[in-house]
Amino acid sequence: MSGITRRDVLRAAGATGLALATAAACSDGGSSGSNGGKAKVRMWTWYGEQREQWPALIKEFEASHTNITIENRIFGDTDAYLPALQTSVTGGDPPDIYAPHVLAIEYGKAGIALDLKEAFGEDFLKGFFPSTNDEYTDDGKQYALGWMAQTFGMYYNPTLLDKAGVDVPETWDDLIAASKAIKEKTGLIPCSLSNNPGPTGLDFMLPLITQASDKPQLILDLDAQRNGAKWSDKAVVEALAKVKQLVDEECFAPGINGVTSEQASTAFTNSKATMYYSGSWEPQGFRTSAPKAFVDAYQVAETPAWKQGGKHWCANQAGAGLAVSAASKNAEAAVEFLKWVYEPDRYSKIMNDSNSMPSTIAAAEQISDPFMKKMTSWLTAGNGCGHILFGKGSSDAAAGQLAAVIAGDKTPEEGAKGIQEAVEKAQAR
Amino acid sequence: MSASTATVGRYSGPKLQRYLVGYLFILPIVAFFLTFVLYPFARSFYISLTQWAGFGVPRFVGLMNYQNLLDDPIFWQSLRTTLVYTVVSTILQTILPLLLAVLLAAGWRGSVLFRTIFFMPQVVSLVVSGVLWQIMYDGNFGLINEALKGIGLGGLAHNWLADPNTVLPAILVVSLWQSAGFFMLIYFAGLQGIDQTLYEAAKVDGATKLKELWYITVPMLRPVTAVVVTLNVLGGVKAFELIFVMTGGGPNHASEVLGTYLYGLAFGSTAGAIPVVGYATAVSMVVFVLGMAAVFLQFWMTRRARDV
């Protein structure tokens, strides 16, 4: 071993260092930068709906914007997407354009997401549904754009309802009455619903808070813990009590705390359930995976109202949004790309071709799909209300207490109080 | 000659060079340990003392996350579930594989085929196993309910993963199905090492098969059992994939273990929540402590086994 000298070791270390430095220089390390003199814009979403459209769109954009290249990555589901986004943000290298999920405002406040009011201008943002803009806005700044809007309704199988001799329920009391008839005459599940994971049940419960109060702003205030709003509010107690009543009256399958979205959907499309409460993305999935006879027959109705003649408040907002990284070296190129994508004719075509619900008023007017047209009309009628919680700890707290109330472990009053306590605890973490 | 001179003398010249060469050889593993074990652990411990969402600057809050843990019912629920899961899975996945190995080692016809059959689930990933069994447990379309109805026990049919009373046993069955073959093989290998003359002597003394098992096989396999128990305890403490895929910790946290809870806190993936990485890391420290306890258990059991 005496052959190895200190000089040899230093020489080897120097060579290794040089090699590593060269390798690092050759690689872009995954971060955005120039690509042969072009600005490279990385876009990450989980939105599989437009998977087939993006290649042609990107090709078209790159042909007219020769100084920009777009690298699009679609994860398909949030389970895969969110950890990847979180890791890229923690590593200081978020994609230039990304789906912010419920983190839009937190990312904005932390300086990770760009203020789009400044980047796009007020006029551009006016084209979106106000509720869509509101959900991404904090302290006068907006941190994301709505991509696909959504609303919820009661999907139903007319054949099975006829068999049970009941009509589409106008109110929740009607649903209870219909459920009894359905069980007696057909033995089927009256209404398919999922509460696993927890937030799927919030899609159902949170609009009930607006239904009980007739104040669409309340849910936003509760979420942000502002204007003196507390989760122990009477409307929250009433909403939880309504869910519990529907559970106790056996309107849903037993054990909805353990029913996944897939199970709830499959029960409906395979005629084990007569109705199914879910969102406006369902028709796309039904088309590809449900039996043809079902696809030809099923219908959708507005969410039942709190009382006869009451407003049919329905879950709204665009859970699918797009944010721009504030750290991006190519933020300008990213904004340019998004402006191009959102050009009215192009955007409405994208939404129509993918049977998606648009977030802009102009595109909503050009919808051709009958289901999307019907469901969007509920939003344009002003029935949309919040169902996504963005505040720190809100979603977990509400989901946990809702599940406890459904399981009978807590009364609605205890559940409402429990949400407030859990939110306050979570905010201290 | 002073003590210091003696020390210098001991490590001078060719001897010193030999020592340096020795250290040079262990340098890569030391560097690896420092980079990939010690530093991440120290960094994790520091993060557990901060309020941090995974972005922005971590805010040092001392032991606040640990204090909050004490007052977090879901944490206690997940800790309880983790311990129950660990204890039950360890008992089941130690005894059953031992019995299977003993039966298959008896040299019955077709034992090789059965060994293969029992081992086969091991080659299927936990995620795939979880998805398959989730479908089988389905309340409306599941094979298990259909089978129950087929044998006239339709009254027992329900959504197994949606019921807080059956969700954990249902997951434990899958865990047992998945890993029994692996532990059976470990025992099977251990059985080959037992001196056959012990059994012959027992036979001469008129021992029954059960007594042979209890007085010869079990004591002689104690070192193997120590390994099996340790692997099971560690597997139980860090249980995640199967539960995450099958239930996501539901319904209403009934199958929540520390692994699924800390994952949800760190990534907010299933709950759609804002990450609390500092708090999640405090939970991971609890997992670390439990893991260390399992390692000490192994040391203790191995020493006892050696002393026998």
XYZ file of N, CA and C in Angstrom, chain B residues 102-256:
465
model
N -42.975 -27.343 9.831
C -42.858 -28.668 10.462
C -43.654 -29.696 9.659
N -44.850 -29.311 9.261
C -45.681 -30.236 8.482
C -45.030 -30.585 7.151
N -44.514 -29.554 6.472
C -43.921 -29.786 5.151
C -42.587 -30.517 5.242
N -41.905 -30.350 6.376
C -40.610 -31.030 6.546
C -40.787 -32.504 6.881
N -42.028 -32.893 7.166
C -42.270 -34.292 7.530
C -42.118 -35.217 6.321
N -41.925 -34.600 5.150
C -41.644 -35.395 3.961
C -42.868 -36.005 3.311
N -44.033 -35.357 3.493
C -45.239 -35.863 2.850
C -45.146 -35.678 1.344
N -45.904 -36.522 0.642
C -45.902 -36.392 -0.813
C -46.542 -35.043 -1.197
N -45.906 -34.353 -2.116
C -46.453 -33.076 -2.566
C -46.032 -31.900 -1.713
N -45.127 -32.145 -0.758
C -44.741 -31.033 0.124
C -44.012 -29.927 -0.644
N -43.266 -30.319 -1.680
C -42.556 -29.297 -2.471
C -43.573 -28.378 -3.154
N -44.637 -28.994 -3.685
C -45.681 -28.213 -4.352
C -46.328 -27.242 -3.358
N -46.639 -27.745 -2.162
C -47.272 -26.886 -1.150
C -46.335 -25.767 -0.695
N -45.046 -26.109 -0.599
C -44.061 -25.088 -0.225
C -44.095 -23.946 -1.243
N -44.165 -24.337 -2.517
C -44.219 -23.329 -3.589
C -45.502 -22.512 -3.493
N -46.605 -23.225 -3.265
C -47.901 -22.528 -3.194
C -47.910 -21.531 -2.043
N -47.402 -21.979 -0.879
C -47.403 -21.074 0.279
C -46.461 -19.887 0.075
N -45.400 -20.104 -0.705
C -44.426 -19.031 -0.892
C -44.874 -18.029 -1.966
N -45.733 -18.494 -2.864
C -46.087 -17.657 -4.026
C -46.591 -16.241 -3.686
N -47.446 -16.063 -2.676
C -47.899 -14.688 -2.386
C -46.754 -13.728 -2.105
N -45.618 -14.280 -1.642
C -44.474 -13.433 -1.310
C -43.927 -12.705 -2.542
N -44.072 -13.316 -3.711
C -43.519 -12.687 -4.913
C -44.456 -11.604 -5.468
N -45.675 -11.573 -4.946
C -46.603 -10.522 -5.376
C -46.351 -9.300 -4.489
N -46.279 -8.123 -5.106
C -45.995 -6.930 -4.293
C -47.147 -6.654 -3.334
N -46.821 -5.988 -2.235
C -47.841 -5.682 -1.226
C -48.957 -4.832 -1.808
N -48.590 -3.945 -2.723
C -49.592 -3.056 -3.317
C -50.587 -3.867 -4.147
N -50.055 -4.775 -4.955
C -50.927 -5.607 -5.789
C -51.802 -6.497 -4.897
N -51.173 -7.089 -3.867
C -51.940 -7.921 -2.932
C -53.069 -7.111 -2.318
N -52.744 -5.898 -1.907
C -53.737 -5.037 -1.269
C -54.917 -4.760 -2.181
N -54.616 -4.448 -3.432
C -55.693 -4.142 -4.392
C -56.558 -5.385 -4.624
N -55.900 -6.531 -4.797
C -56.643 -7.779 -5.048
C -57.588 -8.099 -3.894
N -57.053 -8.015 -2.679
C -57.876 -8.350 -1.507
C -58.944 -7.289 -1.249
N -58.655 -6.065 -1.605
C -59.665 -5.009 -1.455
C -60.881 -5.354 -2.321
N -60.612 -5.859 -3.506
C -61.711 -6.255 -4.401
C -62.451 -7.458 -3.805
N -61.662 -8.390 -3.245
C -62.296 -9.591 -2.675
C -63.174 -9.259 -1.465
N -62.787 -8.242 -0.724
C -63.547 -7.864 0.471
C -64.735 -6.952 0.166
N -64.881 -6.526 -1.092
C -65.925 -5.553 -1.455
C -67.308 -6.032 -0.981
N -68.075 -5.078 -0.450
C -69.393 -5.416 0.101
C -70.404 -5.833 -0.936
N -70.332 -5.234 -2.128
C -71.342 -5.529 -3.161
C -70.936 -6.633 -4.115
N -69.655 -6.659 -4.471
C -69.231 -7.580 -5.527
C -68.120 -8.537 -5.088
N -67.741 -8.480 -3.802
C -66.582 -9.247 -3.343
C -66.773 -10.755 -3.343
N -65.677 -11.432 -3.650
C -65.660 -12.895 -3.712
C -65.974 -13.514 -2.342
N -65.512 -12.848 -1.291
C -65.682 -13.426 0.048
C -67.159 -13.488 0.428
N -67.866 -12.396 0.159
C -69.309 -12.398 0.447
C -70.037 -13.426 -0.409
N -69.627 -13.527 -1.662
C -70.259 -14.506 -2.559
C -70.036 -15.933 -2.034
N -68.802 -16.163 -1.560
C -68.477 -17.493 -1.024
C -69.315 -17.779 0.221
N -69.442 -16.769 1.078
C -70.247 -16.946 2.295
C -71.695 -17.266 1.939
N -72.211 -16.531 0.952
C -73.596 -16.793 0.538
C -73.707 -18.209 -0.025
N -72.674 -18.614 -0.752
C -72.663 -19.937 -1.377
C -72.724 -21.074 -0.373
N -72.163 -20.844 0.823
C -72.176 -21.923 1.824
C -73.237 -21.672 2.905
N -74.160 -20.791 2.578
C -75.285 -20.564 3.481
C -74.984 -19.656 4.653
N -73.899 -18.903 4.575
C -73.575 -17.969 5.662
C -73.731 -16.521 5.190
N -74.732 -16.299 4.336
C -74.950 -14.969 3.773
C -75.171 -13.903 4.832
N -75.630 -14.314 6.009
C -75.858 -13.351 7.091
C -74.577 -12.669 7.546
N -73.444 -13.320 7.300
C -72.157 -12.736 7.716
C -71.616 -11.743 6.687
N -72.217 -11.772 5.475
C -71.686 -10.940 4.392
C -71.846 -9.451 4.719
N -70.790 -8.712 4.576
C -70.854 -7.254 4.682
C -69.586 -6.657 4.098
N -69.508 -5.316 4.147
C -68.321 -4.656 3.604
C -67.210 -4.722 4.660
N -66.347 -5.694 4.503
C -65.365 -6.024 5.545
C -64.433 -4.868 5.877
N -64.066 -4.108 4.878
C -63.115 -3.023 5.128
C -63.813 -1.742 5.583
N -65.145 -1.737 5.541
C -65.881 -0.534 5.960
C -66.329 -0.622 7.411
N -66.192 -1.793 8.008
C -66.640 -2.000 9.378
C -65.439 -1.865 10.327
N -65.491 -0.916 11.266
C -64.351 -0.742 12.183
C -63.994 -2.008 12.957
N -64.970 -2.906 13.122
C -64.696 -4.134 13.885
C -63.986 -5.199 13.060
N -64.137 -5.145 11.743
C -63.545 -6.208 10.927
C -62.373 -5.738 10.070
N -62.174 -4.416 10.019
C -61.162 -3.926 9.074
C -59.751 -4.417 9.433
N -59.379 -4.351 10.704
C -58.016 -4.755 11.070
C -57.808 -6.268 10.919
N -58.756 -7.099 11.438
C -58.593 -8.536 11.183
C -58.503 -8.851 9.686
N -59.287 -8.127 8.874
C -59.261 -8.384 7.426
C -57.878 -8.088 6.853
N -57.258 -7.018 7.321
C -55.918 -6.662 6.828
C -54.888 -7.667 7.347
N -55.068 -8.099 8.589
C -54.124 -9.071 9.169
C -54.136 -10.386 8.392
N -55.318 -10.766 7.913
C -55.410 -11.996 7.106
C -54.542 -11.859 5.856
N -54.619 -10.687 5.225
C -53.828 -10.473 4.001
C -52.338 -10.476 4.328
N -51.992 -9.838 5.429
C -50.584 -9.805 5.834
C -50.059 -11.223 6.067
N -50.890 -12.032 6.735
C -50.509 -13.418 7.011
C -50.375 -14.209 5.714
N -51.364 -14.022 4.837
C -51.359 -14.708 3.535
C -50.099 -14.348 2.759
N -49.716 -13.070 2.865
C -48.593 -12.581 2.073
C -47.253 -13.088 2.591
N -47.102 -13.128 3.914
C -45.758 -13.354 4.453
C -45.522 -14.741 5.046
N -46.590 -15.513 5.241
C -46.425 -16.818 5.893
C -45.415 -17.698 5.141
N -45.462 -17.676 3.818
C -44.567 -18.519 3.015
C -43.109 -18.177 3.227
N -42.837 -16.890 3.350
C -41.458 -16.441 3.545
C -40.902 -16.946 4.881
N -41.689 -16.731 5.937
C -41.219 -17.172 7.259
C -41.183 -18.698 7.354
N -42.107 -19.349 6.640
C -42.100 -20.808 6.590
C -40.762 -21.312 6.010
N -40.293 -20.623 4.974
C -39.025 -21.049 4.352
C -37.850 -20.865 5.320
N -37.884 -19.765 6.074
C -36.806 -19.537 7.056
C -36.806 -20.677 8.078
N -38.004 -21.023 8.569
C -38.103 -22.132 9.528
C -37.674 -23.443 8.881
N -38.080 -23.611 7.638
C -37.763 -24.844 6.918
C -36.245 -25.032 6.840
N -35.557 -23.911 6.552
C -34.087 -23.967 6.497
C -33.540 -24.296 7.886
N -34.130 -23.708 8.930
C -33.683 -23.968 10.300
C -33.877 -25.423 10.675
N -34.969 -26.013 10.213
C -35.261 -27.420 10.548
C -34.197 -28.367 10.001
N -33.610 -27.997 8.854
C -32.593 -28.850 8.250
C -31.335 -28.944 9.134
N -31.177 -27.924 9.984
C -29.958 -27.897 10.800
C -30.084 -28.631 12.129
N -31.271 -29.153 12.431
C -31.439 -29.844 13.728
C -30.904 -31.281 13.627
N -30.119 -31.623 14.570
C -29.499 -32.955 14.579
C -30.591 -34.036 14.716
N -30.670 -34.923 13.739
C -31.732 -35.937 13.708
C -31.630 -36.953 14.848
N -30.426 -37.057 15.394
C -30.276 -38.036 16.478
C -31.101 -37.655 17.703
N -31.372 -36.347 17.837
C -32.210 -35.907 18.966
C -33.601 -36.511 18.848
N -34.138 -36.518 17.591
C -35.475 -37.085 17.381
C -35.449 -38.606 17.600
N -34.342 -39.202 17.129
C -34.236 -40.664 17.288
C -34.216 -41.030 18.773
N -33.463 -40.240 19.543
C -33.391 -40.489 20.995
C -34.754 -40.305 21.638
N -35.471 -39.279 21.177
C -36.808 -39.004 21.725
C -37.744 -40.156 21.418
N -37.608 -40.685 20.200
C -38.468 -41.808 19.790
C -38.218 -43.008 20.695
N -36.943 -43.254 20.948
C -36.581 -44.381 21.823
C -37.213 -44.196 23.206
N -37.250 -42.912 23.639
C -37.862 -42.619 24.947
C -39.378 -42.604 24.896
N -39.946 -42.797 23.699
C -41.403 -42.872 23.554
C -42.095 -41.530 23.466
N -41.378 -40.505 23.040
C -41.993 -39.168 22.920
C -42.979 -39.126 21.761
N -44.083 -38.414 21.952
C -45.054 -38.228 20.864
C -44.530 -37.140 19.936
N -45.190 -36.994 18.764
C -44.792 -35.967 17.799
C -44.925 -34.571 18.417
N -45.977 -34.418 19.218
C -46.224 -33.108 19.843
C -45.104 -32.771 20.828
N -44.670 -33.801 21.562
C -43.595 -33.571 22.527
C -42.275 -33.296 21.808
N -42.074 -34.011 20.682
C -40.860 -33.740 19.878
C -40.850 -32.277 19.458
N -42.037 -31.804 19.017
C -42.152 -30.420 18.561
C -41.831 -29.461 19.704
N -42.430 -29.727 20.849
C -42.329 -28.794 21.973
C -40.957 -28.834 22.649
N -40.396 -30.064 22.778
C -39.155 -30.187 23.542
C -37.885 -30.204 22.679
N -38.033 -30.434 21.391
C -36.822 -30.441 20.547
C -36.881 -29.324 19.493
N -37.943 -29.370 18.656
C -37.983 -28.450 17.514
C -38.014 -26.992 17.970
N -38.953 -26.684 18.842
C -39.105 -25.269 19.240
C -37.834 -24.737 19.914
N -37.254 -25.450 20.902
C -36.019 -24.905 21.514
C -34.865 -24.806 20.522
N -34.737 -25.817 19.632
C -33.609 -25.802 18.698
C -33.757 -24.687 17.663
N -35.003 -24.270 17.439
C -35.234 -23.220 16.442
C -35.244 -21.827 17.071
N -34.845 -21.758 18.337
C -34.962 -20.453 19.020
C -34.190 -19.335 18.297
N -32.966 -19.589 17.797
C -32.279 -18.494 17.072
C -33.057 -18.068 15.820
N -33.649 -19.058 15.135
C -34.433 -18.739 13.936
C -35.675 -17.944 14.345
N -36.294 -18.374 15.433
C -37.492 -17.674 15.905
C -37.160 -16.227 16.255
N -35.957 -16.021 16.827
C -35.551 -14.647 17.169
C -35.533 -13.775 15.918
N -35.018 -14.343 14.831
C -34.971 -13.583 13.568
C -36.393 -13.324 13.060
N -37.219 -14.374 13.084
C -38.591 -14.246 12.571
C -39.376 -13.208 13.387
N -39.237 -13.299 14.707
C -39.965 -12.350 15.566
C -39.496 -10.922 15.284
N -38.181 -10.756 15.183
C -37.658 -9.399 14.952
C -38.155 -8.842 13.626
N -38.088 -9.678 12.586
C -38.559 -9.203 11.279
C -40.032 -8.831 11.340
N -40.802 -9.635 12.064
C -42.234 -9.356 12.180
C -42.500 -8.083 12.979
N -41.753 -7.918 14.074
C -41.956 -6.715 14.890
C -41.607 -5.472 14.074
N -40.464 -5.543 13.382
C -40.070 -4.394 12.555
C -41.103 -4.136 11.463
N -41.563 -5.233 10.842
C -42.579 -5.103 9.787
C -43.857 -4.485 10.330
N -44.222 -4.855 11.550
C -45.443 -4.316 12.154
C -45.304 -2.840 12.505
N -44.147 -2.484 13.055
C -43.924 -1.090 13.457
C -43.961 -0.161 12.248
N -43.394 -0.646 11.136
C -43.371 0.235 9.966
C -44.424 -0.164 8.918
N -45.485 -0.795 9.378
C -46.566 -1.194 8.452
C -47.091 0.022 7.706
N -47.257 -0.111 6.408
C -47.754 1.030 5.631
C -48.483 0.597 4.356
N -47.739 -0.038 3.425
C -48.254 -0.232 2.063
C -49.634 -0.889 2.026
N -49.718 -2.030 2.708
C -50.947 -2.819 2.646
C -52.142 -1.998 3.143
N -51.938 -1.337 4.269
C -53.026 -0.578 4.889
C -53.352 0.648 4.037
N -52.326 1.301 3.532
C -52.539 2.492 2.711
C -53.369 2.144 1.476
N -53.025 1.023 0.857
C -53.727 0.626 -0.372
C -55.148 0.139 -0.063
N -55.275 -0.646 0.994
C -56.577 -1.276 1.250
C -57.600 -0.337 1.864
N -57.170 0.534 2.779
C -58.160 1.370 3.493
C -57.742 2.825 3.635
N -56.495 3.133 3.380
C -56.017 4.499 3.610
C -56.087 4.880 5.087
N -56.211 3.877 5.953
C -56.287 4.155 7.395
C -57.719 4.194 7.914
N -58.697 4.127 7.008
C -60.107 4.215 7.404
C -60.669 2.851 7.776
N -61.963 2.744 8.080
C -62.901 3.857 8.163
C -62.754 4.611 9.478
N -62.821 5.921 9.364
C -62.722 6.789 10.540
C -61.508 6.429 11.400
N -60.354 6.242 10.744
C -59.064 5.954 11.393
C -59.018 4.588 12.093
N -59.992 3.713 11.826
C -60.016 2.419 12.521
C -58.803 1.558 12.162
N -58.210 1.766 10.995
C -57.016 0.985 10.639
C -55.800 1.896 10.490
N -55.887 3.067 11.093
C -54.770 4.025 10.986
C -53.584 3.531 11.805
